[in-house]
mmCIF file of C-alpha atoms and ligand atoms in Angstrom:
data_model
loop_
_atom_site.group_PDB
_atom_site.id
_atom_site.type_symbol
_atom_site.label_atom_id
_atom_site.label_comp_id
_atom_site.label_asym_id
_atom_site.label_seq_id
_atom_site.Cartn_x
_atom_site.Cartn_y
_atom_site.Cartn_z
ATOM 1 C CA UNK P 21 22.657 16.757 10.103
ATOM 2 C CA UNK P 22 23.310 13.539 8.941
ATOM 3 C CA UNK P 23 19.948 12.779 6.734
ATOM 4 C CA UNK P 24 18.257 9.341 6.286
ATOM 5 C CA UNK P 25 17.996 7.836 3.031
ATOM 6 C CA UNK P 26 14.984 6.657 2.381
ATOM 7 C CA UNK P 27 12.741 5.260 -0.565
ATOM 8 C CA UNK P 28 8.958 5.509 -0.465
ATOM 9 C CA UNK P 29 7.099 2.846 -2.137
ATOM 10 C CA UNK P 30 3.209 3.217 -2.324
ATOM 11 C CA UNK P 31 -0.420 3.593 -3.591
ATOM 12 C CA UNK P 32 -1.218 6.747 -3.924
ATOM 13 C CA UNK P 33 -4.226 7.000 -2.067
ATOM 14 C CA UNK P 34 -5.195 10.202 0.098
ATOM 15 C CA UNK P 35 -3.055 9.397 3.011
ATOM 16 C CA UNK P 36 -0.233 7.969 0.863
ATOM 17 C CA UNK P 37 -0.522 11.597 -0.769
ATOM 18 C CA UNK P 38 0.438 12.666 2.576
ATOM 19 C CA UNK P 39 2.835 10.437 3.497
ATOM 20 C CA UNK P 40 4.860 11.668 0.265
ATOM 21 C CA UNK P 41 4.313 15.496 1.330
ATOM 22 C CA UNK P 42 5.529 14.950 4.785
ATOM 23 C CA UNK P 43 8.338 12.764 3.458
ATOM 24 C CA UNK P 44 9.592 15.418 0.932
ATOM 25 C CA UNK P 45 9.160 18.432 3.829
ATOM 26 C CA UNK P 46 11.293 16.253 6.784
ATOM 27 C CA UNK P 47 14.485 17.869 7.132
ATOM 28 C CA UNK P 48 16.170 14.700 8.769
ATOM 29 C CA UNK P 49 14.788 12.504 5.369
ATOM 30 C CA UNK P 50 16.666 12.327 2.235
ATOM 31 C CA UNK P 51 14.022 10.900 -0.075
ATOM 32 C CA UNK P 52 15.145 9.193 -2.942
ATOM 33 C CA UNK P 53 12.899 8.035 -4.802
ATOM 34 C CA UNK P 54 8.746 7.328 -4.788
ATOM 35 C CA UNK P 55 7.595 3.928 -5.806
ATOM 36 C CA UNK P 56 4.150 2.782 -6.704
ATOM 37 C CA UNK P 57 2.278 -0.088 -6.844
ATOM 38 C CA UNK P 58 -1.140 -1.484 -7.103
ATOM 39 C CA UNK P 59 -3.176 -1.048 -4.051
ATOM 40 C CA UNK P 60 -5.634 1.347 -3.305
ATOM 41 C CA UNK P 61 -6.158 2.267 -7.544
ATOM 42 C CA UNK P 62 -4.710 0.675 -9.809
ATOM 43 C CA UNK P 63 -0.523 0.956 -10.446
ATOM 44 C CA UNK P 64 -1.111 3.640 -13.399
ATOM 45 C CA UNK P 65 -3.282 5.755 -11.301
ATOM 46 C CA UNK P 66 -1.192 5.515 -8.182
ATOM 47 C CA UNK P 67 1.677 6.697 -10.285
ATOM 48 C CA UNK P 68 0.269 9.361 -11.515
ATOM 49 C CA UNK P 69 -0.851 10.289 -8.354
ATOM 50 C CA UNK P 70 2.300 10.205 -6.415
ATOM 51 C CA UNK P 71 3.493 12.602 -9.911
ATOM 52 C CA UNK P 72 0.786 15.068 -9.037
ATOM 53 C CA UNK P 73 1.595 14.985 -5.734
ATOM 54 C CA UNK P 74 5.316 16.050 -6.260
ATOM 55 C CA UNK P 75 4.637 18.589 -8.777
ATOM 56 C CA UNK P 76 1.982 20.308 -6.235
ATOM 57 C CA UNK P 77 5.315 20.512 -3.742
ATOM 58 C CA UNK P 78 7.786 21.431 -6.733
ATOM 59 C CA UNK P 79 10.057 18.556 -6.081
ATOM 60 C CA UNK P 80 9.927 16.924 -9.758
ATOM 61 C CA UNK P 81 13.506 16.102 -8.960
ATOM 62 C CA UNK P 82 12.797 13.215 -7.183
ATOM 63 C CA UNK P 83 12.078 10.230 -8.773
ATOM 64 C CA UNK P 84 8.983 7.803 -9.386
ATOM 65 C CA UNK P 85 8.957 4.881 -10.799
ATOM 66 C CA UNK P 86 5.820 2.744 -11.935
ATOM 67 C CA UNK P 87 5.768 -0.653 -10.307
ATOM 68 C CA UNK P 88 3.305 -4.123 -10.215
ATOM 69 C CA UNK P 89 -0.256 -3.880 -11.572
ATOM 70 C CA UNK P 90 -1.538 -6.688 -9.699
ATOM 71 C CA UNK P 91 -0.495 -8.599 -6.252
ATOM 72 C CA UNK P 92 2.084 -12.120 -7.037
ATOM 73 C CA UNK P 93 -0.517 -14.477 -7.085
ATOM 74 C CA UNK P 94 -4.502 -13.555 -7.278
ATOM 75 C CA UNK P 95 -6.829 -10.550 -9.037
ATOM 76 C CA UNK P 96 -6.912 -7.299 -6.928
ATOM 77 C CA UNK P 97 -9.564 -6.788 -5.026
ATOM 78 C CA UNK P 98 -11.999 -3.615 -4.976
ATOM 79 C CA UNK P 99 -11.601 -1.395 -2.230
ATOM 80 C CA UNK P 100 -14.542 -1.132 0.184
ATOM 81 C CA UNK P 101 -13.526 1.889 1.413
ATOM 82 C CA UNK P 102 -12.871 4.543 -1.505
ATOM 83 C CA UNK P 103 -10.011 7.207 -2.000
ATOM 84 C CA UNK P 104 -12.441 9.167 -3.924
ATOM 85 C CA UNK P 105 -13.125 9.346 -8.086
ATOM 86 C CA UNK P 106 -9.376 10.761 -8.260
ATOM 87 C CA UNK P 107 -7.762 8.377 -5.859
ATOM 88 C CA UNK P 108 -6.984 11.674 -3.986
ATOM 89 C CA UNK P 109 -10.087 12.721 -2.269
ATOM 90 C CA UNK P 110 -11.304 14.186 -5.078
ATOM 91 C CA UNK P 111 -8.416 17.185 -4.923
ATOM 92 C CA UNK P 112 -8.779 16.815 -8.259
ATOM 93 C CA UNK P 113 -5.058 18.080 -8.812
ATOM 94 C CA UNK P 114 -3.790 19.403 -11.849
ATOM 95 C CA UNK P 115 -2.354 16.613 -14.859
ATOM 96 C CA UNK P 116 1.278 16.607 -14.054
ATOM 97 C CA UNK P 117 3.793 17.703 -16.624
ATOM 98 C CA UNK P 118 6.594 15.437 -15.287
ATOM 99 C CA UNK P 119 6.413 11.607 -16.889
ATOM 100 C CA UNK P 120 7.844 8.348 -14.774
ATOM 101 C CA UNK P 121 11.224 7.171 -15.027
ATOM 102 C CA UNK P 122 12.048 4.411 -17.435
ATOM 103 C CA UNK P 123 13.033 2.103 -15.175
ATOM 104 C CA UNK P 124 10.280 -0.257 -13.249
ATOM 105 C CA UNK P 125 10.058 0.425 -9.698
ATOM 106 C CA UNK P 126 11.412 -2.973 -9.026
ATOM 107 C CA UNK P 127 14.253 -2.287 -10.874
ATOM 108 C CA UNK P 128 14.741 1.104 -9.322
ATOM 109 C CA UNK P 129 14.421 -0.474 -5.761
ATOM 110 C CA UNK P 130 17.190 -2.796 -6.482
ATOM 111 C CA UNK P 131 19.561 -0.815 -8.326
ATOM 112 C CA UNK P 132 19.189 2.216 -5.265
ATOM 113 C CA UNK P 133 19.732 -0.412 -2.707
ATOM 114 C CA UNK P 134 23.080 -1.309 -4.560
ATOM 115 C CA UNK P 135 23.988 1.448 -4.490
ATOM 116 C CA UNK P 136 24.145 2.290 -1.072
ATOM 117 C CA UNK P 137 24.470 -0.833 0.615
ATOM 118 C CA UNK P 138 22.866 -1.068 4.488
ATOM 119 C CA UNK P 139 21.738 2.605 4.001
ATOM 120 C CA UNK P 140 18.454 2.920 2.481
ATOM 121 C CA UNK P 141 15.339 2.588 4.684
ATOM 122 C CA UNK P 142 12.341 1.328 2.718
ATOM 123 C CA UNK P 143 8.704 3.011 4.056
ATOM 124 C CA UNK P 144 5.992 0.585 2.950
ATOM 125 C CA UNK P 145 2.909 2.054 2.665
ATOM 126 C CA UNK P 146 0.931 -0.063 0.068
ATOM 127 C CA UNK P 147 0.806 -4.107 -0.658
ATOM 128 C CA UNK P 148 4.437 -5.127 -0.529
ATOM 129 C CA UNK P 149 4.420 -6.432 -4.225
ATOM 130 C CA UNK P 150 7.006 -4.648 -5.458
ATOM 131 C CA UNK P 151 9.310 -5.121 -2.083
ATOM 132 C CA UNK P 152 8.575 -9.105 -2.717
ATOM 133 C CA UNK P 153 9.149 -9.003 -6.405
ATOM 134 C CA UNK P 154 12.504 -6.889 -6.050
ATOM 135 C CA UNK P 155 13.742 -9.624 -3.141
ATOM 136 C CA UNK P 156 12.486 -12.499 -5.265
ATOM 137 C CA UNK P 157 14.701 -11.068 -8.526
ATOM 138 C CA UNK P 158 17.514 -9.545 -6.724
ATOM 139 C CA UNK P 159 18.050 -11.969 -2.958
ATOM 140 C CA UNK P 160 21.249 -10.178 -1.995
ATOM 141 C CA UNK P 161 19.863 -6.902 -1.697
ATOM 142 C CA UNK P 162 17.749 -8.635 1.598
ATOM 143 C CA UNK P 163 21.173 -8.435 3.367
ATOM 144 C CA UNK P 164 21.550 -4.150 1.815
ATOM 145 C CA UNK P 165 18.195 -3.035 2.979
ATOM 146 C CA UNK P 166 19.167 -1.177 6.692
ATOM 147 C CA UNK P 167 14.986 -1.649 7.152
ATOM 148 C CA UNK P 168 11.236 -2.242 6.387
ATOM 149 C CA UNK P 169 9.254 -0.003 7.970
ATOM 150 C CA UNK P 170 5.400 -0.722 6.794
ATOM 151 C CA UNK P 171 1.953 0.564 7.058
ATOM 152 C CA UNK P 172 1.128 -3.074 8.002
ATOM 153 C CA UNK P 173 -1.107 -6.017 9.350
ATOM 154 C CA UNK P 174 -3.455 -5.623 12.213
ATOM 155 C CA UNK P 175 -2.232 -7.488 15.602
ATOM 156 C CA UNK P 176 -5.187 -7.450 17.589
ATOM 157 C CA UNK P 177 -3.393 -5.546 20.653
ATOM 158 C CA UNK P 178 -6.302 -2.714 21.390
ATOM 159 C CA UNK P 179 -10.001 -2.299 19.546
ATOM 160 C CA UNK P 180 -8.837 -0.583 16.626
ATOM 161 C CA UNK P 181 -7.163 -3.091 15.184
ATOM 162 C CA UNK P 182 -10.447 -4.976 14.450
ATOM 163 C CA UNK P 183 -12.894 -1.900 14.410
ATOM 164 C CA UNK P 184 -11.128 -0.167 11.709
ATOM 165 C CA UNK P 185 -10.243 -3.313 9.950
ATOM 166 C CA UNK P 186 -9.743 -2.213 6.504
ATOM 167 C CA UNK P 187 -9.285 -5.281 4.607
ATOM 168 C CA UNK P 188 -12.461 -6.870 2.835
ATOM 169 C CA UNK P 189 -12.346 -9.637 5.325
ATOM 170 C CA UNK P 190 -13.386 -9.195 9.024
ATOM 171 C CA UNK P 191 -9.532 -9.108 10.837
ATOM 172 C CA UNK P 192 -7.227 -8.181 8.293
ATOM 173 C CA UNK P 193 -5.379 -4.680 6.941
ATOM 174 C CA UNK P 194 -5.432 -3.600 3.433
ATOM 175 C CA UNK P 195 -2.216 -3.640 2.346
ATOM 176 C CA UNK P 196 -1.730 -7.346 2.965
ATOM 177 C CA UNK P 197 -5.180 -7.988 2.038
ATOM 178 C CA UNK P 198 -4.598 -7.191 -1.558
ATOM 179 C CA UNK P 199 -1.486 -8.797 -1.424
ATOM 180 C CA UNK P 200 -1.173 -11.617 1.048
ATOM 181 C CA UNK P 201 1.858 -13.439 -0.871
ATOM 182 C CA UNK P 202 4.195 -10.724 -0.745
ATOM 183 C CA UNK P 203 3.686 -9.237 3.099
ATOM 184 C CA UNK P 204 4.161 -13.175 3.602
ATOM 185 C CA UNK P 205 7.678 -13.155 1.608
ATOM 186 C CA UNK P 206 8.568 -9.926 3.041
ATOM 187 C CA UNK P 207 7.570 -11.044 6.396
ATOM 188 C CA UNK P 208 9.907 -13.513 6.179
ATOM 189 C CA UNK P 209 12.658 -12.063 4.287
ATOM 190 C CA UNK P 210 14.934 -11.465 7.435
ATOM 191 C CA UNK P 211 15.131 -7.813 6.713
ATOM 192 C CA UNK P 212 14.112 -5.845 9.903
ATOM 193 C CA UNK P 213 10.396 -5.091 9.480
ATOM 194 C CA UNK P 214 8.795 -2.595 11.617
ATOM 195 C CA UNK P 215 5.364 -2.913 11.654
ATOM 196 C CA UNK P 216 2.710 -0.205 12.057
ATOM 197 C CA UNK P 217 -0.471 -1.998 12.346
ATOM 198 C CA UNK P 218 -3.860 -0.693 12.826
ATOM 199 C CA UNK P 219 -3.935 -0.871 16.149
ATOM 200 C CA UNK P 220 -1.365 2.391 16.031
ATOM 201 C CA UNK P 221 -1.724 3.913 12.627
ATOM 202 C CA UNK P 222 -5.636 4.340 12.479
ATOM 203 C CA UNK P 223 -5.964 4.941 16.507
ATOM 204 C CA UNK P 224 -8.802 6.651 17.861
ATOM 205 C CA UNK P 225 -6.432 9.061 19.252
ATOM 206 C CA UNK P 226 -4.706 10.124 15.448
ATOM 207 C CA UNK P 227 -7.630 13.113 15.653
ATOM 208 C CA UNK P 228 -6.926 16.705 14.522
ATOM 209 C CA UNK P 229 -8.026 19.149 16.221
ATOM 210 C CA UNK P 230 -10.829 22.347 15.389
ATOM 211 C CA UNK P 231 -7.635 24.100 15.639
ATOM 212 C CA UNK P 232 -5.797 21.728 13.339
ATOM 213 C CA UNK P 233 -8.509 22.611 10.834
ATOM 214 C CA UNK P 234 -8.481 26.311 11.423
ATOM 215 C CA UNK P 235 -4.327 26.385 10.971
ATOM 216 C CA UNK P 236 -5.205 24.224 7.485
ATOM 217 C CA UNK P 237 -7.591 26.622 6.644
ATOM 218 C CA UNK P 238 -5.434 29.388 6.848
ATOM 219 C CA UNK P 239 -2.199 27.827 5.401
ATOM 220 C CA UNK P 240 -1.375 29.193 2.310
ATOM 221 C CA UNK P 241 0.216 25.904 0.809
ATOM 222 C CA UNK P 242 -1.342 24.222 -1.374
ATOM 223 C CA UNK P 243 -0.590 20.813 0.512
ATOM 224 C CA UNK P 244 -2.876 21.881 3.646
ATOM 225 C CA UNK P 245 -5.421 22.671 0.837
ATOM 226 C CA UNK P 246 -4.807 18.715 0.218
ATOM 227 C CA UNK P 247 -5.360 17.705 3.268
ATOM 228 C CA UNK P 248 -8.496 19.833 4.419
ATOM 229 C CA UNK P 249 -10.186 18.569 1.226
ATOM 230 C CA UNK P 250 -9.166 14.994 1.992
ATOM 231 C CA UNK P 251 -11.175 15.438 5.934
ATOM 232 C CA UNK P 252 -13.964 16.855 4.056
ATOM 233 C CA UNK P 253 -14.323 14.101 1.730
ATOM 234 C CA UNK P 254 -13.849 11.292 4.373
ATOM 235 C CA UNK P 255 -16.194 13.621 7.089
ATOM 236 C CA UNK P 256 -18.745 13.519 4.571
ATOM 237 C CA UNK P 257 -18.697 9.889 4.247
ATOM 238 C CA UNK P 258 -19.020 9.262 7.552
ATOM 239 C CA UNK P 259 -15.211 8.678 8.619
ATOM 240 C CA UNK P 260 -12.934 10.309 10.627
ATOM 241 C CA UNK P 261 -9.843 12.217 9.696
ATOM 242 C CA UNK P 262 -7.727 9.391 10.820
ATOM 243 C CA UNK P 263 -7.999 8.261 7.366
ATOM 244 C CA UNK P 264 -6.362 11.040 5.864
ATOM 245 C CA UNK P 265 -3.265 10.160 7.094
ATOM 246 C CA UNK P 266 -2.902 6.727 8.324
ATOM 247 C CA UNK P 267 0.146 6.468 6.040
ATOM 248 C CA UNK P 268 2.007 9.184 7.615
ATOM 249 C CA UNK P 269 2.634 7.324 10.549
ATOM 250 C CA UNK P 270 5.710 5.153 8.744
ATOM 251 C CA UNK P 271 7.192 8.883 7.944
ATOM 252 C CA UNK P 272 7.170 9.963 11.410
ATOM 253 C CA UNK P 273 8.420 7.183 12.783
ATOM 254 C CA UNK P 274 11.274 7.200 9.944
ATOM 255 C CA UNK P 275 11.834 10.973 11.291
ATOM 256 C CA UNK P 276 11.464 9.543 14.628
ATOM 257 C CA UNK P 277 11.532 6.297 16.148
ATOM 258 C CA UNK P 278 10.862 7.335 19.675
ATOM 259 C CA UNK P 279 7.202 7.532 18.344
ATOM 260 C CA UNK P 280 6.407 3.989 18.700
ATOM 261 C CA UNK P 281 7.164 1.586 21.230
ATOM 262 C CA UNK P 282 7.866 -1.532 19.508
ATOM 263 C CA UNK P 283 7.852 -5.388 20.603
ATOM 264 C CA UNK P 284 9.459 -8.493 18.455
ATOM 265 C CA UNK P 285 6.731 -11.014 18.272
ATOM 266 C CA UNK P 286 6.280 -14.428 15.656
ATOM 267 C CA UNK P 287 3.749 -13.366 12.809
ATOM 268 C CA UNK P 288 2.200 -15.299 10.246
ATOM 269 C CA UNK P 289 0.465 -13.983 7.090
ATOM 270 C CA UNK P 290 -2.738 -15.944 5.860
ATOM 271 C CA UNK P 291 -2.745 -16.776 2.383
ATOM 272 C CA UNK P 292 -5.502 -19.459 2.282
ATOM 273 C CA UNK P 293 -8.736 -18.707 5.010
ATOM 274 C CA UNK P 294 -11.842 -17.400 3.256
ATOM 275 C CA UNK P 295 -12.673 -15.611 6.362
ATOM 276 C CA UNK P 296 -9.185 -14.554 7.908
ATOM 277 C CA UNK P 297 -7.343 -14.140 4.297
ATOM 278 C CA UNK P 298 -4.692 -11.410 4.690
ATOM 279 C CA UNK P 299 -4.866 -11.713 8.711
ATOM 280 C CA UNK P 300 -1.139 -11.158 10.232
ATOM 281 C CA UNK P 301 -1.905 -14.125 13.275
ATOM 282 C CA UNK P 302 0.518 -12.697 15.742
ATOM 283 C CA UNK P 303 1.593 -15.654 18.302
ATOM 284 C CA UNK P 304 1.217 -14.108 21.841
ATOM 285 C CA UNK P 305 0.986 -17.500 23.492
ATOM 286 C CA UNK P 306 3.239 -18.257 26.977
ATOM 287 C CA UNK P 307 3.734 -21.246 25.246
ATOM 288 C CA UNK P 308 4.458 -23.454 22.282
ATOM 289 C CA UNK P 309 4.862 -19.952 20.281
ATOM 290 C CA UNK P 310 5.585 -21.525 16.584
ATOM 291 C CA UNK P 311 8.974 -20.069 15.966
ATOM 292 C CA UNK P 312 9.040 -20.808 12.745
ATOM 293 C CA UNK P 313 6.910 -17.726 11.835
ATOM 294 C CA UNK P 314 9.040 -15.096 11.108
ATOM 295 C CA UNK P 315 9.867 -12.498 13.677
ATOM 296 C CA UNK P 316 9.466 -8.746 13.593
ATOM 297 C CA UNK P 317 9.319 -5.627 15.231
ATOM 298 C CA UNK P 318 5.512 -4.498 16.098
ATOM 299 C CA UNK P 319 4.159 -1.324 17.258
ATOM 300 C CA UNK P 320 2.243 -1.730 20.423
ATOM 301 C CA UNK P 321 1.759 2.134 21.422
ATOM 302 C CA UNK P 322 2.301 5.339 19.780
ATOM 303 C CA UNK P 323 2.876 8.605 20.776
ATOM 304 C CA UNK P 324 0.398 10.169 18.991
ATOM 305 C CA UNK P 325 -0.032 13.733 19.877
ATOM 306 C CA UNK P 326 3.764 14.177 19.302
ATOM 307 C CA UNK P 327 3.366 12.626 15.842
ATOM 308 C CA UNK P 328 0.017 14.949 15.269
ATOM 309 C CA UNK P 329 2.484 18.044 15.974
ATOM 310 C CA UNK P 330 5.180 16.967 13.323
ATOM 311 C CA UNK P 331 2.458 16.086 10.862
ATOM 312 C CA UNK P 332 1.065 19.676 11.500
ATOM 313 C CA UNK P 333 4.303 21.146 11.593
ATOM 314 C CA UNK P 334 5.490 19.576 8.741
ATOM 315 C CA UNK P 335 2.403 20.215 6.805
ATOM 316 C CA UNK P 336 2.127 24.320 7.792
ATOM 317 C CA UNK P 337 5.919 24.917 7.103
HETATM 318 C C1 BDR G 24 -3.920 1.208 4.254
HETATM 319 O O1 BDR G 24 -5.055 1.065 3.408
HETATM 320 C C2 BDR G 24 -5.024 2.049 2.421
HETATM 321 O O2 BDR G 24 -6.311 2.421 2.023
HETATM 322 C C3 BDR G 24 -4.258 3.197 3.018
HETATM 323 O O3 BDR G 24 -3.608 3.939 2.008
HETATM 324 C C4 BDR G 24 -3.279 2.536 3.960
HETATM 325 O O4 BDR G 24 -2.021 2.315 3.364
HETATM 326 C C5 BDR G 24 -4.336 1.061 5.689
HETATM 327 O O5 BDR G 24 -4.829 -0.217 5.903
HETATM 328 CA CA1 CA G 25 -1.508 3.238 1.202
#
């Protein structure tokens, strides 16, 4: 089997924990490298995270590279919602012995996109500072990325996308919250972005089951340790496990696309409103659309009992 190369650049964060275990365990996913940036802790935090996070799967081989400590153009913002004192849901893992790579993560984006021209899919699942900064320093590699695909926005195509809003304004998503100036530069960049907005990735249907739990609870690996810990910490602050593993959703539909059903549509990022900053304004209209926002690929519907059984699977093997 032919495997997809693919780069993982994110915040470690509970469910970007996850996203990096499910990411490592994919057969079909060659997984290059982790990136992290500044999102839901701060970049030295995240890094370590996404460190502990290997060395709990034994795959210090692959690579992770420290990226920016702050979004392009403001402070970052405190998250309302909290990944817990450790950033992991208080898993509290063990200090990893493995150190960062030398290079910055922008760096390393750049030079593995080089490398391997129109083959590397990037999975976005913090602020896209580092995506923005690499396309910014290095433009060609915007024609070498094969795609974007991003825990991203919030469209306003079903309830969730405003009830589980999890920017720190009313209607927008986190990860362009923090960073509004890069998702707008990214947005725009002409690579193919596939966007997983709220409305799929924290669904009302992304619920594990009592039998989920159970299989969890009876795993020996330590990574279904991770996650039964992470539903107990979000459980007992009144969330639901959907939190846990928002993230995962880009990995599954790297594995497979078929999980979303996607639309093109004309987005805009706001970078100014005091009440909508961070929104992604999707144009919907009949008429008049303004074409001049850029256009990508949104998910409108997910399959997501099939994606629940490859997290599971994934998670249990
Ligand atoms: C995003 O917010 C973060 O807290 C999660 O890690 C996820 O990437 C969802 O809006
Ligand atoms: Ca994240």
């Amino acid at each position: 089997m032919k495997q997809k190369k693919i780069i993982l650049d994110c915040d470690p964060g509970m469910d970007d924990s996850m996203a990096i275990v499910m990411a490592c365990k994919a057969p079909e996913l060659d997984l290059l490298a982790v990136t992290t940036v500044n999102g839901n802790y701060p970049a030295g935090i995240t890094c370590v995270n996404a460190l502990k996070t290997l060395e709990l799967l034994g795959r210090t081989d692959i690579p992770v590279a420290k990226g920016m400590e702050s979004p392009m153009v403001r402070p970052s913002p405190r998250d309302p919602f909290t990944h817990g004192e450790d950033g992991q849901a208080e898993n509290f893992l063990p200090e990893p012995a493995a150190r960062p790579c030398e290079k910055h993560a922008v760096d390393l984006l750049i030079d593995l996109v080089k490398a391997a021209p129109g083959e590397i899919t990037i999975l976005c699942t913090g602020p896209m500072s580092n995506l923005a900064i690499a396309m910014q320093k290095a433009p060609e590699i915007k024609g070498m990325i094969r795609e974007i695909i991003a825990i991203t926005g919030a469209f306003g195509l079903n309830a969730c996308a405003w009830a589980n809003a999890t920017g720190d304004t009313p209607m927008s998503e986190w990860n362009v919250y923090v960073d509004p100036e890069a998702a707008d530069l990214v947005y725009r960049s002409g690579v193919k972005l596939t966007a997983l907005g709220l409305d799929v990735a924290t669904h009302f249907d992304v619920n594990l089951t009592e039998a989920d739990i159970a299989a969890l609870e009876k795993s020996p690996n330590k990574e279904a340790g991770f996650l039964r810990q992470a539903i107990r910490f979000v459980n007992s602050r009144g969330f639901e496990a959907y939190c846990t593993v928002i993230d995962c959703m880009a990995v599954g539909c790297a594995i497979d696309p078929t999980l979303v059903e996607t639309f093109e549509g004309h987005v805009g990022v706001e970078t100014a409103g005091s009440l909508t900053l961070g929104m992604t304004v999707l144009d919907a209209r009949h008429h008049f659309v303004w074409e001049q926002l850029p256009l990508i690929h949104i998910a409108r519907r997910a399959d997501h009992q099939r994606f629940l059984r490859l997290l599971m699977k994934l998670v249990l093997a």
